[in-house]
Tab-separated table of C-alpha atoms in Angstrom:
chain	number	residue	atom	x	y	z
P	9	SER	CA	125.050	-231.644	-131.489
P	10	ARG	CA	126.157	-232.683	-134.960
P	11	PHE	CA	124.052	-234.972	-137.122
P	12	ASN	CA	125.475	-238.451	-137.581
P	13	SER	CA	124.139	-241.592	-139.114
P	14	GLU	CA	124.467	-245.312	-138.631
P	15	GLU	CA	126.217	-245.399	-142.024
P	16	GLU	CA	128.870	-242.971	-140.737
P	17	ARG	CA	129.357	-244.840	-137.442
P	18	SER	CA	129.668	-248.167	-139.242
P	19	PHE	CA	132.061	-246.729	-141.800
P	20	LEU	CA	134.326	-245.056	-139.249
P	21	SER	CA	134.431	-248.087	-136.972
P	22	SER	CA	135.273	-250.461	-139.821
P	23	VAL	CA	137.928	-248.388	-141.608
P	24	ALA	CA	139.390	-245.880	-139.142
P	25	LEU	CA	142.300	-248.125	-138.157
P	26	ASN	CA	143.657	-248.162	-141.730
P	27	LEU	CA	144.662	-244.503	-141.799
P	28	ASN	CA	147.742	-243.914	-143.935
P	29	THR	CA	147.041	-240.780	-145.978
P	30	THR	CA	149.299	-237.772	-145.492
P	31	TYR	CA	149.560	-234.183	-146.709
P	32	LYS	CA	152.186	-235.416	-149.162
P	33	ASP	CA	149.478	-237.508	-150.840
P	34	ILE	CA	147.607	-234.263	-151.521
P	35	ASP	CA	150.833	-232.667	-152.769
P	36	LYS	CA	151.397	-235.556	-155.211
P	37	ALA	CA	147.772	-236.094	-156.251
P	38	ASP	CA	146.738	-235.821	-159.872
P	39	GLN	CA	143.142	-235.122	-158.834
P	40	VAL	CA	141.385	-234.256	-155.569
P	41	VAL	CA	137.657	-234.874	-155.126
P	42	LEU	CA	135.852	-233.059	-152.304
P	43	ILE	CA	132.653	-234.618	-150.958
P	44	GLY	CA	130.763	-232.676	-148.301
P	45	PHE	CA	133.916	-230.692	-147.575
P	46	GLU	CA	134.835	-227.030	-148.097
P	47	PRO	CA	138.589	-226.877	-147.379
P	48	GLU	CA	138.933	-223.079	-147.249
P	49	ASP	CA	136.383	-222.927	-144.409
P	50	GLU	CA	136.961	-226.275	-142.712
P	51	SER	CA	140.686	-226.965	-143.017
P	52	PRO	CA	142.890	-224.078	-144.133
P	53	ILE	CA	145.966	-226.323	-144.162
P	54	VAL	CA	144.370	-228.715	-146.646
P	55	PHE	CA	143.126	-225.739	-148.693
P	56	LEU	CA	146.571	-224.133	-148.850
P	57	ARG	CA	148.198	-227.425	-149.865
P	58	MET	CA	145.691	-227.848	-152.651
P	59	TYR	CA	145.880	-224.198	-153.733
P	60	LYS	CA	149.663	-224.417	-153.977
P	61	GLN	CA	149.404	-227.451	-156.261
P	62	VAL	CA	146.657	-225.851	-158.378
P	63	ARG	CA	148.929	-222.881	-159.015
P	64	LYS	CA	152.147	-224.890	-159.341
P	65	ARG	CA	151.012	-227.740	-161.596
P	66	ALA	CA	147.305	-227.276	-162.354
P	67	LEU	CA	146.004	-229.902	-159.908
P	68	LYS	CA	142.477	-230.954	-160.889
P	69	VAL	CA	139.848	-230.463	-158.182
P	70	ALA	CA	136.207	-231.559	-158.230
P	71	THR	CA	133.564	-230.817	-155.591
P	72	ASP	CA	130.007	-232.000	-155.023
P	73	ALA	CA	128.884	-228.563	-153.838
P	74	ALA	CA	125.586	-227.035	-154.960
P	75	PHE	CA	127.376	-223.877	-156.101
P	76	ALA	CA	130.932	-222.631	-156.544
P	77	SER	CA	132.120	-221.076	-153.299
P	78	ARG	CA	134.985	-218.587	-153.109
P	79	GLY	CA	137.314	-221.442	-152.175
P	80	SER	CA	136.089	-223.612	-155.044
P	81	LYS	CA	136.692	-220.768	-157.471
P	82	LYS	CA	140.234	-220.286	-156.145
P	83	LEU	CA	140.865	-223.996	-156.706
P	84	ASN	CA	139.277	-223.917	-160.183
P	85	ALA	CA	137.104	-226.763	-158.922
P	86	GLN	CA	134.745	-228.557	-161.253
P	87	LEU	CA	131.234	-228.847	-159.771
P	88	ILE	CA	129.742	-232.331	-159.809
P	89	ASN	CA	126.046	-232.973	-159.168
P	90	SER	CA	126.443	-236.401	-157.614
P	91	ILE	CA	129.119	-238.758	-156.447
P	92	SER	CA	128.283	-241.049	-159.362
P	93	GLU	CA	129.853	-238.424	-161.672
P	94	ILE	CA	133.311	-239.026	-160.202
P	95	SER	CA	135.501	-240.521	-162.890
P	96	ASN	CA	139.086	-240.872	-164.038
P	97	LEU	CA	140.463	-241.609	-160.578
P	98	THR	CA	143.974	-243.003	-160.614
P	99	ASP	CA	146.353	-244.416	-158.029
P	100	LYS	CA	147.393	-240.834	-157.243
P	101	SER	CA	143.853	-239.493	-156.782
P	102	VAL	CA	142.665	-238.344	-153.363
P	103	VAL	CA	139.022	-238.265	-152.263
P	104	ILE	CA	138.284	-236.151	-149.186
P	105	VAL	CA	134.945	-236.743	-147.460
P	106	GLY	CA	133.725	-234.094	-145.012
P	107	GLU	CA	131.321	-234.540	-142.147
P	108	ARG	CA	128.461	-233.011	-144.144
P	109	ALA	CA	128.460	-236.159	-146.286
P	110	ALA	CA	126.851	-237.973	-143.341
P	111	GLU	CA	123.765	-235.781	-143.764
P	112	VAL	CA	122.951	-237.352	-147.145
P	113	ALA	CA	122.002	-241.015	-146.898
P	114	GLY	CA	124.307	-243.228	-148.931
P	115	SER	CA	126.904	-240.592	-149.779
P	116	ILE	CA	129.680	-242.119	-147.663
P	117	SER	CA	129.111	-245.558	-149.180
P	118	ALA	CA	129.002	-244.024	-152.666
P	119	ALA	CA	132.289	-242.204	-152.016
P	120	VAL	CA	133.963	-245.438	-150.930
P	121	ALA	CA	132.611	-247.239	-153.990
P	122	ALA	CA	133.823	-244.455	-156.305
P	123	ALA	CA	137.271	-244.466	-154.725
P	124	ALA	CA	137.615	-248.259	-154.824
P	125	ALA	CA	136.196	-249.231	-158.193
P	126	PRO	CA	137.541	-250.675	-160.397
P	127	ARG	CA	141.211	-250.007	-159.769
P	128	GLY	CA	141.607	-252.135	-156.654
P	129	ALA	CA	141.485	-251.236	-153.004
P	130	PRO	CA	142.393	-247.649	-152.179
P	131	ARG	CA	144.498	-246.714	-149.230
P	132	LEU	CA	142.038	-245.318	-146.735
P	133	GLY	CA	142.511	-242.754	-144.028
P	134	VAL	CA	139.231	-242.110	-142.341
P	135	GLY	CA	138.126	-239.757	-139.630
P	136	LYS	CA	141.443	-238.048	-139.100
P	137	TYR	CA	143.527	-235.259	-140.516
P	138	PRO	CA	147.082	-236.038	-141.481
P	139	SER	CA	149.468	-234.265	-139.141
P	140	SER	CA	152.207	-231.882	-140.176
P	141	ARG	CA	154.677	-234.761	-139.817
P	142	GLY	CA	152.656	-236.843	-142.234
P	143	ARG	CA	151.147	-239.125	-139.614
P	144	ALA	CA	147.637	-239.336	-138.306
P	145	CYS	CA	146.651	-237.055	-135.470
P	146	ALA	CA	143.490	-237.032	-133.362
P	147	TRP	CA	139.972	-237.270	-134.762
P	148	SER	CA	138.658	-234.123	-136.314
P	149	ARG	CA	134.924	-233.662	-136.652
P	150	ARG	CA	135.417	-231.741	-139.882
P	151	VAL	CA	136.745	-234.535	-142.055
P	152	ALA	CA	134.927	-237.844	-142.118
P	153	GLY	CA	137.562	-239.389	-144.336
P	154	ILE	CA	140.493	-238.907	-146.605
P	155	PHE	CA	141.030	-241.585	-149.197
P	156	SER	CA	144.099	-241.879	-151.307
P	157	ARG	CA	144.689	-244.621	-153.765
């Protein structure tokens, strides 16, 4: 069984109904931040969307990984050591939180704080992948949340 925390359960139950992020938000993003999420391994559709935008218009990608994976290298992702290093988020930024974030105490709360401050409340889509039609589909265990501003 997968590790989960009270923080994750509380977060998903309080925000999951506000899902409104779509693949188009990734396509239009000026920056994507990956927290506890490796898109090439965990969601090839998300990876391909991001890769297309990296090649097409030099989309900026940052990841909190310990080392640059093959997928991170393909996305020219900047490695960040902690969520507190996330900066320069705009209304077009997207923060994707994977299920591995639940394994580190406080990381989900820190991701929400980074996405929300100080530019006002972000649009949140938590616990679900966007569908190919741009609407939410069923819960996926691989993504704990997708935030777009």
